[in-house]
mmCIF file of C-alpha atoms in Angstrom:
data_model
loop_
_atom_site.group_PDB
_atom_site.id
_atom_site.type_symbol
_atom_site.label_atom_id
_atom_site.label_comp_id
_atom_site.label_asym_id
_atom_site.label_seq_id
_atom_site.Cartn_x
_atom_site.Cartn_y
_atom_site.Cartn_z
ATOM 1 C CA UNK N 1 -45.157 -163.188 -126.945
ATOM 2 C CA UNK N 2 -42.676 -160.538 -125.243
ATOM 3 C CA UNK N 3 -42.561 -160.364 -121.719
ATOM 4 C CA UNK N 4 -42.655 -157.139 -119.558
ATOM 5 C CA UNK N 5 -41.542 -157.478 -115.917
ATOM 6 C CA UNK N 6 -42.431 -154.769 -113.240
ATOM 7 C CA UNK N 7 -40.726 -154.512 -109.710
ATOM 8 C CA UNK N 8 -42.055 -154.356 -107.129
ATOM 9 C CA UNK N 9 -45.324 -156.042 -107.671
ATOM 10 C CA UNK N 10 -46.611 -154.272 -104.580
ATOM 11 C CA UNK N 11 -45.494 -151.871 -102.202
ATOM 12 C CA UNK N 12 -46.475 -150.050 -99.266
ATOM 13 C CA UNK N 13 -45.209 -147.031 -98.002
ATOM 14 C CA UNK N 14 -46.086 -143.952 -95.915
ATOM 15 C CA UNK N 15 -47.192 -140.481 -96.583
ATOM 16 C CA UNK N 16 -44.670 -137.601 -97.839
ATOM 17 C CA UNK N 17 -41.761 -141.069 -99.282
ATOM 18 C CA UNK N 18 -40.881 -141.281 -103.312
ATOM 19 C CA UNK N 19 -41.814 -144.599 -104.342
ATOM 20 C CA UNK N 20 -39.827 -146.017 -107.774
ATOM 21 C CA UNK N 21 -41.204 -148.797 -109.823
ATOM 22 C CA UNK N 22 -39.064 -150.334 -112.789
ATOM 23 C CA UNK N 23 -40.314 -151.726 -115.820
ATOM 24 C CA UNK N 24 -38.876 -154.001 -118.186
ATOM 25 C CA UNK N 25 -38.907 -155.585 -121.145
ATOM 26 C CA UNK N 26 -37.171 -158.691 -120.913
ATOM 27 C CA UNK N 27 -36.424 -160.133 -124.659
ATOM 28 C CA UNK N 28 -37.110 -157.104 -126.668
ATOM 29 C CA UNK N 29 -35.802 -153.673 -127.328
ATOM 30 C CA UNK N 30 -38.873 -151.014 -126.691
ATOM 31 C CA UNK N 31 -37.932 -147.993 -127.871
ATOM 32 C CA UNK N 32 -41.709 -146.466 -126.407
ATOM 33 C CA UNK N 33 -42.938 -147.721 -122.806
ATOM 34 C CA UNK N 34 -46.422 -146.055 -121.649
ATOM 35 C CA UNK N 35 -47.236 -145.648 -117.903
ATOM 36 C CA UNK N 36 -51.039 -146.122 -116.764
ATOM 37 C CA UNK N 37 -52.738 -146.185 -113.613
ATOM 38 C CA UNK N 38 -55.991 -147.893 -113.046
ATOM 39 C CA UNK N 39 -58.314 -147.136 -109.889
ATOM 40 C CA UNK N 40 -60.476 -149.983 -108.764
ATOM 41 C CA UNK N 41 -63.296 -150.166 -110.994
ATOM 42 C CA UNK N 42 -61.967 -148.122 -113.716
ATOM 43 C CA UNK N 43 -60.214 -148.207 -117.126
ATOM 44 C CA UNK N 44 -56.343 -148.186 -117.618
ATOM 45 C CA UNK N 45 -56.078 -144.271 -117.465
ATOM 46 C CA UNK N 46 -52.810 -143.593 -119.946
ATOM 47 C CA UNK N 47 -50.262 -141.017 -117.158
ATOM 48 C CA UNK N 48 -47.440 -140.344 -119.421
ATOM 49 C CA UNK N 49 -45.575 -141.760 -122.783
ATOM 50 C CA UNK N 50 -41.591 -142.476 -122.398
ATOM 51 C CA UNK N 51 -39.586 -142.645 -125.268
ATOM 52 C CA UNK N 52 -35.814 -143.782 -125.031
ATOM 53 C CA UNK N 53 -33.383 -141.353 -124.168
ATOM 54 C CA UNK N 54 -35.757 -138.322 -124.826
ATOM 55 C CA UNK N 55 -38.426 -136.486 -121.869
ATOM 56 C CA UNK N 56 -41.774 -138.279 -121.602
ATOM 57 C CA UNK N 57 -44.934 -137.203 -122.309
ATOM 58 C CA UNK N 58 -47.334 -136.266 -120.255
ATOM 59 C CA UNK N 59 -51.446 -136.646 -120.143
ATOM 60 C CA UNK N 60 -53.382 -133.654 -119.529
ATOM 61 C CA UNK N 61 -53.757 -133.375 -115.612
ATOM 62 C CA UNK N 62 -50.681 -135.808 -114.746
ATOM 63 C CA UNK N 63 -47.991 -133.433 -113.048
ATOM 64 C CA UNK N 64 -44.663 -134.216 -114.410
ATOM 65 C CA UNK N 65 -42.798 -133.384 -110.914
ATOM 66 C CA UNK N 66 -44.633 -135.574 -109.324
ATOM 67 C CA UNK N 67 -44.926 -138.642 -111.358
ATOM 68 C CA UNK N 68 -41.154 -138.495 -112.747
ATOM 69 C CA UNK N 69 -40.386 -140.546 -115.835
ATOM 70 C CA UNK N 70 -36.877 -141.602 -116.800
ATOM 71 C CA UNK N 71 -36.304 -144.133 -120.032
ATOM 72 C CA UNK N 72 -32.766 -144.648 -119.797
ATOM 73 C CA UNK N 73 -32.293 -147.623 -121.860
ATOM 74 C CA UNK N 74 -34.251 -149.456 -124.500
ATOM 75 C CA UNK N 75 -35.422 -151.836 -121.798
ATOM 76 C CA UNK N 76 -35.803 -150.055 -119.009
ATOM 77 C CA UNK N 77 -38.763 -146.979 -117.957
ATOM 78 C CA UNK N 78 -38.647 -146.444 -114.064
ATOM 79 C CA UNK N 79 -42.041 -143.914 -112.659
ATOM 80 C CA UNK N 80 -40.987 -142.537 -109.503
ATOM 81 C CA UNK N 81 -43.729 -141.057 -107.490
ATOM 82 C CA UNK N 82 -42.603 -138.309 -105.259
ATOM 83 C CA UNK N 83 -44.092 -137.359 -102.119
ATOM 84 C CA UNK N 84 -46.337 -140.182 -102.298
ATOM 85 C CA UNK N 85 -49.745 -138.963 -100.782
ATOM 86 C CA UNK N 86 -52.947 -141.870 -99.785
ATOM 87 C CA UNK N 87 -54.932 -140.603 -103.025
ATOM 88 C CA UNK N 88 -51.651 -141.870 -105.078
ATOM 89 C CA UNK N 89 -52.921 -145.414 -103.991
ATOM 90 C CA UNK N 90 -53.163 -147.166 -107.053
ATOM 91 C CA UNK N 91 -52.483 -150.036 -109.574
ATOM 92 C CA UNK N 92 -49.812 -149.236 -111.929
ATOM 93 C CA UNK N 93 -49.295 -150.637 -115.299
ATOM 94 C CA UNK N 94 -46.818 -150.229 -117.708
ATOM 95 C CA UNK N 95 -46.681 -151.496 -121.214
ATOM 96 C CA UNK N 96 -43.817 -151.228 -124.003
ATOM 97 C CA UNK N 97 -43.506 -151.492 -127.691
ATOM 98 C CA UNK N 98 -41.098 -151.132 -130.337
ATOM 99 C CA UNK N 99 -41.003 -148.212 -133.140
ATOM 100 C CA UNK N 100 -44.115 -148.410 -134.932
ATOM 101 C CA UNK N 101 -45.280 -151.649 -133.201
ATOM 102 C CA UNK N 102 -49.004 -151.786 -133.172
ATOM 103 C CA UNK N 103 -49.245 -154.653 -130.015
ATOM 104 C CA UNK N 104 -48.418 -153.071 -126.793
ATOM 105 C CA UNK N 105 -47.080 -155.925 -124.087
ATOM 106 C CA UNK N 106 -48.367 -155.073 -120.448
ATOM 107 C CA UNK N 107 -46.278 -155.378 -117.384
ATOM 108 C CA UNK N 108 -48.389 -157.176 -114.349
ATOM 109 C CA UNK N 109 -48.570 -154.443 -112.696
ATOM 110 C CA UNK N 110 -47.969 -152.413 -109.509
ATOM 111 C CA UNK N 111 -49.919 -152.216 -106.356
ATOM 112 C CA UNK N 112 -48.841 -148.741 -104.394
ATOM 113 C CA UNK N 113 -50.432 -148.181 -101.347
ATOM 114 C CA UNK N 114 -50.026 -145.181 -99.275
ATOM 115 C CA UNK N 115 -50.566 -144.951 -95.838
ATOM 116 C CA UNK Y 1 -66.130 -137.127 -128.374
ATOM 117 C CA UNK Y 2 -63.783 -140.437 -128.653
ATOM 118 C CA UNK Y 3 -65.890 -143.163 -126.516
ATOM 119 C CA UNK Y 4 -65.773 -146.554 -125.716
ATOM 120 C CA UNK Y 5 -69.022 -148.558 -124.732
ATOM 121 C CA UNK Y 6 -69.016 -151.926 -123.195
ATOM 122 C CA UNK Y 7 -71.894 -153.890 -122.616
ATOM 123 C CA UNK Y 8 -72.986 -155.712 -120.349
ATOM 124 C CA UNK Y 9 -70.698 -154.496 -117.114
ATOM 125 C CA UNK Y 10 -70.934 -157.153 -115.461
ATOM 126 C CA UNK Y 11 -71.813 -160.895 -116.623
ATOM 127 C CA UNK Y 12 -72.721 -164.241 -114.783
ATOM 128 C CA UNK Y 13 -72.659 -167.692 -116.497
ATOM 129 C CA UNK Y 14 -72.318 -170.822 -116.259
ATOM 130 C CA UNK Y 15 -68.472 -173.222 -116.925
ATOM 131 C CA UNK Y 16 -69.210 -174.433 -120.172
ATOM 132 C CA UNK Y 17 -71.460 -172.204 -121.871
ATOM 133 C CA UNK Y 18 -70.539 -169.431 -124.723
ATOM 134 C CA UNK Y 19 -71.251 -165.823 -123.716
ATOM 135 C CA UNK Y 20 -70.860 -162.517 -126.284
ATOM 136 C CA UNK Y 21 -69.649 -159.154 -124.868
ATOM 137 C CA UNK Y 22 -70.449 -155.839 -126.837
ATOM 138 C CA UNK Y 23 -68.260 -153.148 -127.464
ATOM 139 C CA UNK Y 24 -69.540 -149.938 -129.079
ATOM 140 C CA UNK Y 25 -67.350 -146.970 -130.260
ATOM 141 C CA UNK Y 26 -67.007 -144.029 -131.497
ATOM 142 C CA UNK Y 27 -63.814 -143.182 -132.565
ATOM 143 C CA UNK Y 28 -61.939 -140.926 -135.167
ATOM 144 C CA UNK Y 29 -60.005 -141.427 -136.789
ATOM 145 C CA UNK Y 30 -59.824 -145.632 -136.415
ATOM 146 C CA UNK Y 31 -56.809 -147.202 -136.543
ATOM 147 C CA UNK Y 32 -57.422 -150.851 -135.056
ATOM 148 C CA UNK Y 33 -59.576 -152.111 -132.353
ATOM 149 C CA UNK Y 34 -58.350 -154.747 -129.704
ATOM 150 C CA UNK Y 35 -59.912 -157.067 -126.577
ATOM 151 C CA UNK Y 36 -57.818 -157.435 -123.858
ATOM 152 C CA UNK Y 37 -58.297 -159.831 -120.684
ATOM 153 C CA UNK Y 38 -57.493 -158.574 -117.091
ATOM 154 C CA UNK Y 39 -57.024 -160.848 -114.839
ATOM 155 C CA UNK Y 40 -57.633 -159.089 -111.339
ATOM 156 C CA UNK Y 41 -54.669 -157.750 -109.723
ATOM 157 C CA UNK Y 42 -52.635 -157.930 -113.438
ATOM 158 C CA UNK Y 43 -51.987 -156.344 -116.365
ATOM 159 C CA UNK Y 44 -53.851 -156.672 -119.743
ATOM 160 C CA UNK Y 45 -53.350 -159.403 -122.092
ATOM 161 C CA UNK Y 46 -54.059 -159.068 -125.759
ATOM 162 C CA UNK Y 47 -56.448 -161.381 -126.745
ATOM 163 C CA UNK Y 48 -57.124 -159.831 -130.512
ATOM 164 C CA UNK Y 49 -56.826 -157.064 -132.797
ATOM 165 C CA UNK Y 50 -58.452 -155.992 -135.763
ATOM 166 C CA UNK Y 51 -57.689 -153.143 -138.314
ATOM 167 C CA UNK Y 52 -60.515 -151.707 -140.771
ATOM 168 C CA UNK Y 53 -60.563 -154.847 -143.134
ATOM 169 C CA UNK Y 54 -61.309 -157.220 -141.089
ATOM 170 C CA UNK Y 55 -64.340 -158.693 -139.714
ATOM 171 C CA UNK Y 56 -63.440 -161.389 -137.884
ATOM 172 C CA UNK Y 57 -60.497 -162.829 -135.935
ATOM 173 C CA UNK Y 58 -60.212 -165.706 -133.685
ATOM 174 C CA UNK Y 59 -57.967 -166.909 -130.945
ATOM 175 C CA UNK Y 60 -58.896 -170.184 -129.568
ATOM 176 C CA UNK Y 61 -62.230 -169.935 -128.256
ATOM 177 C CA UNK Y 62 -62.299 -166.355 -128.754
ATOM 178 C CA UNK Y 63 -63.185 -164.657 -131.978
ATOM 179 C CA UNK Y 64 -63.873 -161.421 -132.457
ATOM 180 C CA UNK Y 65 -66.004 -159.690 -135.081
ATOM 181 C CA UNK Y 66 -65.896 -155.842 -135.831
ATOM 182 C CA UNK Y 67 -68.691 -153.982 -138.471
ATOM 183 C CA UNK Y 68 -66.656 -151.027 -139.299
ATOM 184 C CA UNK Y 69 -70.062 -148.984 -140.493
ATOM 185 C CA UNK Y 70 -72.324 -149.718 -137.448
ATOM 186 C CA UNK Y 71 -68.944 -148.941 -135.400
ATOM 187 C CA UNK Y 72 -69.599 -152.176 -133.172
ATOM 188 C CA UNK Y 73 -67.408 -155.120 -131.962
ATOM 189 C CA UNK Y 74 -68.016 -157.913 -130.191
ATOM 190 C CA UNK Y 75 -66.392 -160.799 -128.452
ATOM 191 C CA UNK Y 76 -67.641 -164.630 -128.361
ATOM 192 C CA UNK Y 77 -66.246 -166.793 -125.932
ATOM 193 C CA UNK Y 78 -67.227 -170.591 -126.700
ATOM 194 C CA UNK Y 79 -67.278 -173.529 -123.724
ATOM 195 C CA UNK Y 80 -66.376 -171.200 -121.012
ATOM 196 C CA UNK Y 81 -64.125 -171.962 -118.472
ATOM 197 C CA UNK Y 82 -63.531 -171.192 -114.723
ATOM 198 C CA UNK Y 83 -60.098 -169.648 -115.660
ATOM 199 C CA UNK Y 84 -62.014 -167.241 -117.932
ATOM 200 C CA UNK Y 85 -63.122 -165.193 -115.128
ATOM 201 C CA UNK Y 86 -61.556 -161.811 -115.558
ATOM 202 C CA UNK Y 87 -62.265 -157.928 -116.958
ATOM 203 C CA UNK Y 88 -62.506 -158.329 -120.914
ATOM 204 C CA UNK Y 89 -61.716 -154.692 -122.480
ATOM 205 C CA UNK Y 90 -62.556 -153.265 -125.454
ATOM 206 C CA UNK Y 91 -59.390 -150.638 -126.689
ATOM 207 C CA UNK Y 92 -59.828 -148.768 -129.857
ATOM 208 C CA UNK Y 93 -56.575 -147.091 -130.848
ATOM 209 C CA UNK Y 94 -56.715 -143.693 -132.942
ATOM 210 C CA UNK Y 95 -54.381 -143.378 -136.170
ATOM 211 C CA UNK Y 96 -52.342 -140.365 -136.322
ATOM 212 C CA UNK Y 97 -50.445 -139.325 -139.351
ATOM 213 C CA UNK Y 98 -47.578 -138.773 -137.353
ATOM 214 C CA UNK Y 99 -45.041 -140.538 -135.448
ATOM 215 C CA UNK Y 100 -46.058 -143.832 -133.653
ATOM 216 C CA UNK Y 101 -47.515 -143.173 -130.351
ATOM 217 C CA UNK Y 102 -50.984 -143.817 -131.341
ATOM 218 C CA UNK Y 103 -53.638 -142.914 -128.815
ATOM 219 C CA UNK Y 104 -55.666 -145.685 -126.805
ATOM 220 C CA UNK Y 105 -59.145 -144.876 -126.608
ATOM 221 C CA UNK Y 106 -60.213 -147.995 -123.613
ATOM 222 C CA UNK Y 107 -63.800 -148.741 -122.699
ATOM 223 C CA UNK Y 108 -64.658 -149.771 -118.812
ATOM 224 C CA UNK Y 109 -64.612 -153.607 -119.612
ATOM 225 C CA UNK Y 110 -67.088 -156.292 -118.706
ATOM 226 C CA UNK Y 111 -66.536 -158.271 -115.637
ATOM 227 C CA UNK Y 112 -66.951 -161.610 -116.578
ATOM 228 C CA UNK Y 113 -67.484 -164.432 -113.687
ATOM 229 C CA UNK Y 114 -67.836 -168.008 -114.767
ATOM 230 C CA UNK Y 115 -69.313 -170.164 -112.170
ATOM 231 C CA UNK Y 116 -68.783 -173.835 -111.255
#
């Protein structure tokens, strides 16, 4: 199946820094990535949907200057989270899939925690 | 409202014995309905997915069945094994009649230990 790599696999940072995690997908061209975030306990929670070389699209209640998407290639989707605050602590999850492609691929993951 | 129900949340057994997870949804309109496994600390892995037709899938020694009418799924898991421990979640993904971003509805997933 196609791989999806995220970097870093965990980070931790303090209060009031912009954090940047990369996702990509190694041996295909994804012309959609999706960003989630999952809280311990919880479902995937779907933040935002990139497509190449346009503006993503946000979820209802996911600020889009604070979470800031950029798509810049067909294999790479970076989420930058600005002015990090402790209730950003999360797991983030990215996934990516090409035009009309039903199977998503899911990165590993990122583990952000704020101090 | 678009919902996902899993059942049980959480589920104890022991290595070598088959389990079945429940998945219960109501979602419109239905475009397919997948189980992923989460291992903790990683992202989802496809396991199966199903579209309207079908009934049943497998994939090794998990198969999947889906009854479109009563809006159920379910997921058998046969011989367990300790490296089946994990979250097993239940994503039903709505069909739009435009463009391709189709919207995942996910239930909460049933945490699935198998013990030794």
């Amino acid at each position: 199946g196609a791989v999806v790599s995220q970097h870093p696999s965990r980070v931790i940072c303090k209060s009031g820094t912009s954090v940047k995690i990369e996702c990509r997908s190694l041996d295909f061209q994804a012309t959609t990535m999706f960003w989630y975030r999952q809280f311990p306990k919880q479902s995937l929670m779907l933040m935002a949907t990139s497509n190449e070389g346009s503006k993503a699209t946000y979820e209802q209640g996911v600020e889009k200057d604070k979470f800031l998407i950029n798509h810049a290639s067909l294999t790479l989707s970076t989420l930058t989270v600005t002015s990090a605050h402790p209730e950003d602590s999360s797991f983030y999850i990215c996934s990516a899939g090409g035009t009309g492609e039903e199977t998503q691929y899911f990165g590993p993951g990122t583990r952000l925690l704020v101090l | 409202k678009n919902q996902v129900e899993q059942s049980p949340q959480s589920l104890i057994i022991l290595e070598g014995k088959n389990c079945t997870l429940q998945c219960n949804y109501t979602v419109s309109p239905f475009s397919n309905l997948r189980w992923y496994k989460q291992d903790t600390g990683r992202g989802p892995v496809s396991l199966t997915i199903m579209t309207f037709s079908e009934n049943t899938k497998s994939n090794g020694r998990y198969t999947a069945t889906l009854d479109a009418d009563t809006k159920q799924s379910s997921l058998h898991i046969t011989a367990s094994q300790l490296s089946d421990s994990a979250s097993y979640i239940c994503v039903v993904s709505l069909s739009f009649h435009a463009g391709n971003n189709r919207k995942l509805i996910w239930g909460l997933g049933t945490s699935l230990a198998v013990n030794p």
